[in-house]
Amino acid sequence: MYRRGSIYWCDIRTTGGKRIKRSLRTADRTAAQELHDKLKHELWKVEKLGERQARLWDEAALRWLEEKGGKRTIADDALKIMALGPYLSGRYLHELTADEIQAAVKKITPGHTFQNRYLSLIRSILRRAMVHWQWIERVPALVQQREPKRRVRFLTRTEADRLLGELPSHLRDMVEFSLHTGLRQANVTQLRWANVDMVRRMVIVNSDEFKNGNDHSVPLNDIAAEVIRRNIGRHDTYVFTYRGSPVTQCNTKAFRAALARAGITNFRWHDLRHTWASWLVQSGVPLQALQELGGWESPDMVRRYAHLSRAHLAEYVGRLEGTKSPTVDPKMKMG
């Protein structure tokens, strides 16, 4: 056992020749000695008694990243695992409790939505450790928090015109294009000329760039097509640029300043997609068509816009207009 800075570490070699070198995560010598002795005893039980080897969270997290390397959101998983490091690193999987996991997640992020994403990742890693790797016998019961209803913030046509009038030209093109295609920020900033088909008036987003993992084609209306034409010749590869370089970030100081000048509050760049969807529904576009246009996998994702149009219900309410009250036979009246 030795110190590295103020923290104690252990360097143990088992009778079978395996070397274990790890932090004991404490500056207290007595506590470090207890952990050191406990680790030696557990290693002895594994070798001499054939018990299941105790595995660390770090081992599970690393194996998850290796096995899930092709996962589309693996980079997000890696960021979450890094954030969990100060709380779970060096801990044995079988010792982790639901209370301490949920306490750690609450310290990392306050919002219920993001807490649930962390809990979901941890549960998936632990379930894999139990079912596939057989490292642990059970997974702690992690309780996800009730999430608030998804917000739908969209611009009126007047608000959109005010915003467009306040934006610098490169952001104005990107906002106008977003309002008429519904594409997410990353799909707009990464749009390449190779994915633009002006003959068929559409853009194609490759599966590795689209959220649901499928290829997605977006038809261009007159306004979106005009935005594309305005940017022809500005860059060999990318459609939207600023001073000769591709735009990598839209939610900038310039965008926020334009919102303020336009008198628009409580609005994010992603709300441009909400605006596009809301305008389509208000124009009578069926939810099924909206789902296909927006590339949503589930109908549940588009039901949040259903309240913006009740035209499909008017037919049924209108049937009452032709309904007459039933004639009552006088003989049937109660005296």
XYZ file of C-alpha atoms in Angstrom:
335
model
C 0.000 0.000 0.000
C 1.382 3.434 -0.879
C 0.320 7.047 -1.341
C 0.000 8.955 -4.563
C -0.488 12.562 -3.595
C -2.887 12.441 -0.647
C -4.707 9.266 -1.777
C -3.704 5.723 -0.859
C -3.236 3.092 -3.553
C -2.662 -0.638 -3.408
C -0.445 -2.909 -5.494
C -1.335 -6.564 -4.847
C 0.015 -9.674 -6.541
C -2.038 -12.836 -6.066
C -0.613 -16.333 -5.592
C -1.576 -17.038 -9.172
C 0.590 -14.168 -10.376
C -2.205 -11.667 -11.139
C -1.358 -8.060 -10.279
C -4.019 -5.681 -9.000
C -3.143 -1.993 -8.897
C -5.865 0.490 -7.998
C -6.790 3.550 -5.972
C -8.266 2.997 -2.524
C -9.997 6.401 -2.859
C -9.212 7.634 0.610
C -6.579 9.748 2.353
C -7.231 8.019 5.683
C -4.603 5.340 6.336
C -6.831 3.230 8.581
C -9.674 3.174 6.045
C -7.205 2.468 3.257
C -5.740 -0.467 5.179
C -9.214 -1.942 5.702
C -9.974 -1.689 1.996
C -6.587 -3.161 1.124
C -7.106 -6.159 3.400
C -10.659 -6.664 2.128
C -9.450 -6.696 -1.465
C -6.721 -9.235 -0.666
C -9.244 -11.468 1.072
C -11.685 -11.339 -1.865
C -8.909 -12.159 -4.310
C -7.917 -15.116 -2.144
C -11.507 -16.416 -2.128
C -11.645 -16.198 -5.912
C -8.430 -18.176 -6.342
C -8.723 -20.695 -3.523
C -12.475 -21.206 -3.202
C -13.520 -20.638 -6.789
C -15.903 -17.830 -5.904
C -17.082 -15.327 -8.500
C -14.524 -12.581 -9.014
C -15.596 -9.187 -7.772
C -15.683 -6.733 -10.669
C -15.296 -2.974 -10.640
C -17.616 -0.422 -12.212
C -14.627 0.738 -14.286
C -14.291 -2.731 -15.837
C -17.983 -2.854 -16.687
C -18.006 0.656 -18.173
C -14.938 -0.064 -20.318
C -16.353 -3.355 -21.597
C -19.678 -1.648 -22.380
C -17.918 0.983 -24.496
C -15.908 -1.696 -26.300
C -18.872 -3.946 -27.057
C -21.194 -1.083 -27.975
C -18.680 0.733 -30.161
C -21.075 0.713 -33.120
C -23.932 2.232 -31.162
C -25.052 5.537 -32.668
C -25.112 7.305 -29.280
C -21.923 5.722 -27.898
C -20.267 9.147 -27.598
C -23.081 10.259 -25.281
C -22.592 7.091 -23.234
C -18.886 7.873 -22.907
C -19.595 11.398 -21.658
C -22.053 10.094 -19.070
C -19.571 7.456 -17.904
C -16.913 10.153 -17.488
C -19.309 12.225 -15.389
C -20.084 9.186 -13.216
C -16.399 8.479 -12.639
C -15.921 10.494 -9.419
C -18.852 8.648 -7.824
C -18.612 5.068 -9.141
C -14.978 4.556 -10.131
C -13.240 1.987 -7.965
C -16.501 0.553 -6.661
C -17.392 -3.111 -6.888
C -20.537 -3.794 -8.887
C -22.048 -6.088 -6.273
C -21.671 -3.395 -3.606
C -23.453 -0.638 -5.503
C -26.846 0.225 -4.036
C -29.804 1.946 -5.651
C -29.647 4.779 -3.100
C -26.038 5.695 -3.775
C -26.433 5.405 -7.546
C -29.444 7.718 -7.536
C -27.703 10.121 -5.141
C -24.720 10.294 -7.499
C -26.931 10.939 -10.517
C -28.738 13.771 -8.696
C -25.388 15.447 -8.025
C -24.455 15.274 -11.699
C -27.667 16.682 -13.163
C -30.706 18.271 -11.494
C -33.401 17.716 -14.137
C -35.538 14.572 -14.019
C -35.221 13.986 -17.771
C -31.417 13.863 -17.717
C -31.359 11.911 -14.447
C -33.470 9.252 -16.119
C -31.041 9.028 -19.018
C -28.160 8.401 -16.631
C -30.163 5.828 -14.682
C -31.152 4.083 -17.907
C -27.496 3.802 -18.973
C -26.382 2.497 -15.570
C -29.204 -0.052 -15.528
C -28.260 -1.247 -19.028
C -24.602 -1.694 -18.068
C -25.469 -3.554 -14.865
C -28.010 -5.790 -16.629
C -25.396 -6.706 -19.207
C -22.953 -7.457 -16.398
C -25.548 -9.776 -14.865
C -27.054 -11.481 -17.931
C -24.225 -11.592 -20.476
C -21.026 -11.422 -18.437
C -22.352 -13.120 -15.276
C -20.353 -10.763 -13.090
C -23.159 -10.051 -10.600
C -26.257 -11.850 -9.405
C -28.680 -8.932 -9.284
C -29.212 -5.358 -10.450
C -30.297 -2.667 -7.975
C -33.864 -1.456 -8.492
C -33.338 2.009 -9.946
C -36.470 4.157 -9.879
C -36.817 6.713 -12.655
C -38.413 10.048 -11.879
C -41.657 11.253 -13.394
C -40.788 13.591 -16.231
C -42.665 16.793 -17.020
C -44.674 16.881 -20.222
C -42.625 17.751 -23.257
C -42.763 21.461 -23.992
C -43.894 22.643 -27.405
C -42.712 26.195 -28.029
C -43.263 27.477 -31.537
C -43.173 30.818 -33.285
C -46.101 32.580 -34.854
C -45.583 33.722 -38.440
C -45.178 37.279 -37.174
C -42.551 36.263 -34.618
C -40.663 34.304 -37.264
C -40.597 37.335 -39.579
C -39.290 39.515 -36.738
C -36.552 37.016 -35.926
C -35.454 36.652 -39.553
C -35.194 40.419 -39.790
C -32.786 40.577 -36.853
C -30.395 37.764 -37.837
C -27.078 38.077 -39.694
C -27.335 36.658 -43.198
C -25.686 33.260 -42.545
C -27.925 32.537 -39.548
C -30.987 33.908 -41.337
C -30.509 31.354 -44.115
C -30.133 28.525 -41.606
C -33.173 29.578 -39.568
C -35.331 30.003 -42.674
C -34.190 26.612 -43.985
C -34.977 24.996 -40.622
C -38.444 26.560 -40.503
C -39.275 25.019 -43.875
C -37.624 21.586 -43.551
C -37.861 20.750 -39.846
C -34.270 19.452 -39.802
C -32.391 19.331 -36.525
C -29.476 21.677 -35.903
C -26.746 19.094 -36.604
C -28.390 18.073 -39.890
C -28.432 21.698 -41.020
C -24.860 22.540 -40.026
C -23.556 19.291 -41.559
C -25.572 19.525 -44.775
C -23.318 18.804 -47.759
C -23.864 19.563 -51.417
C -23.531 15.836 -52.092
C -26.806 15.356 -50.202
C -28.730 18.037 -52.110
C -30.796 17.048 -55.163
C -32.208 20.195 -56.749
C -33.669 18.257 -59.674
C -35.983 16.295 -57.383
C -36.114 19.199 -54.904
C -34.983 17.251 -51.845
C -32.112 16.719 -49.433
C -31.044 13.308 -48.147
C -29.713 12.861 -44.615
C -27.572 9.752 -44.235
C -28.429 7.210 -41.543
C -25.279 7.904 -39.518
C -26.289 11.566 -39.242
C -29.993 11.153 -38.510
C -31.316 10.599 -35.002
C -33.339 7.434 -35.639
C -30.469 5.763 -37.505
C -32.254 5.585 -40.872
C -31.720 7.446 -44.127
C -34.152 10.352 -44.317
C -35.210 12.437 -47.313
C -36.690 15.907 -46.914
C -38.677 17.586 -49.705
C -37.864 21.237 -50.381
C -40.630 23.794 -50.772
C -40.035 26.989 -52.754
C -38.581 28.896 -49.801
C -36.177 26.112 -48.763
C -35.066 25.656 -52.380
C -34.399 29.396 -52.689
C -32.239 29.292 -49.540
C -30.200 26.494 -51.117
C -29.779 28.455 -54.346
C -28.546 31.521 -52.428
C -25.661 29.481 -51.034
C -24.468 27.852 -54.244
C -20.768 28.505 -54.859
C -19.856 29.602 -51.338
C -18.178 26.326 -50.329
C -17.176 23.184 -52.193
C -18.499 20.751 -49.569
C -20.898 22.380 -47.123
C -24.075 24.319 -47.865
C -24.057 26.683 -44.888
C -20.855 28.579 -44.108
C -19.578 31.682 -42.362
C -16.554 33.519 -43.683
C -15.573 30.541 -45.821
C -15.811 27.898 -43.106
C -18.632 25.468 -42.235
C -20.909 26.603 -39.413
C -20.511 24.261 -36.433
C -22.729 25.980 -33.863
C -26.025 27.814 -34.333
C -27.068 28.632 -30.779
C -24.562 31.476 -30.629
C -24.423 34.900 -29.010
C -25.606 36.378 -32.314
C -28.670 34.093 -32.366
C -29.575 34.886 -28.756
C -29.105 38.620 -29.360
C -31.418 38.451 -32.381
C -34.074 36.716 -30.262
C -33.812 39.484 -27.686
C -34.119 42.235 -30.297
C -37.147 40.456 -31.794
C -38.765 40.265 -28.349
C -38.831 36.456 -28.365
C -38.289 34.662 -25.061
C -38.163 31.051 -23.867
C -36.975 29.847 -27.266
C -34.208 27.423 -28.276
C -32.821 26.515 -31.694
C -34.550 23.112 -31.528
C -37.878 24.951 -31.215
C -37.533 25.801 -34.919
C -38.361 22.132 -35.531
C -41.377 22.456 -33.225
C -42.395 25.544 -35.202
C -42.154 23.697 -38.527
C -44.265 20.804 -37.194
C -46.808 23.136 -35.583
C -47.274 25.156 -38.766
C -47.840 21.971 -40.788
C -50.455 20.655 -38.357
C -52.197 24.023 -38.253
C -52.291 23.892 -42.057
C -54.181 20.591 -41.942
C -51.333 18.119 -42.469
C -52.315 14.737 -40.895
C -50.162 13.479 -38.029
C -49.239 10.359 -40.007
C -47.799 12.515 -42.803
C -46.032 14.724 -40.257
C -44.393 11.663 -38.720
C -43.013 10.628 -42.104
C -41.872 14.139 -43.002
C -40.092 14.585 -39.675
C -38.583 11.126 -39.556
C -40.026 10.232 -36.146
C -40.020 6.501 -35.366
C -43.087 6.504 -33.141
C -46.533 8.114 -33.516
C -46.215 9.119 -29.864
C -43.608 11.697 -30.877
C -46.051 13.606 -33.079
C -49.082 13.426 -30.803
C -47.728 16.408 -28.902
C -48.860 18.513 -31.894
C -52.342 17.004 -32.128
C -53.956 19.725 -30.015
C -52.995 22.352 -32.612
C -55.581 21.050 -35.063
C -59.035 19.649 -34.470
C -60.131 19.693 -38.105
C -60.286 15.881 -38.160
C -62.827 15.971 -35.321
C -65.081 18.625 -36.884
C -66.631 15.992 -39.183
C -67.938 14.026 -36.231
C -69.236 17.029 -34.307
C -70.951 18.250 -37.468
C -73.038 15.108 -37.604
C -75.080 16.486 -34.724
C -76.412 19.245 -36.951
C -78.471 16.799 -38.965
C -79.722 14.853 -35.978
C -83.307 15.524 -34.880
C -84.619 14.839 -31.435
C -86.565 11.543 -31.389
C -90.359 11.836 -31.519
C -91.989 10.665 -28.310
C -95.299 8.802 -28.533
C -97.799 10.659 -26.277
C -99.132 7.318 -25.107
C -95.705 6.551 -23.684
C -95.693 9.640 -21.469
C -95.989 9.013 -17.787
C -99.147 10.523 -16.255
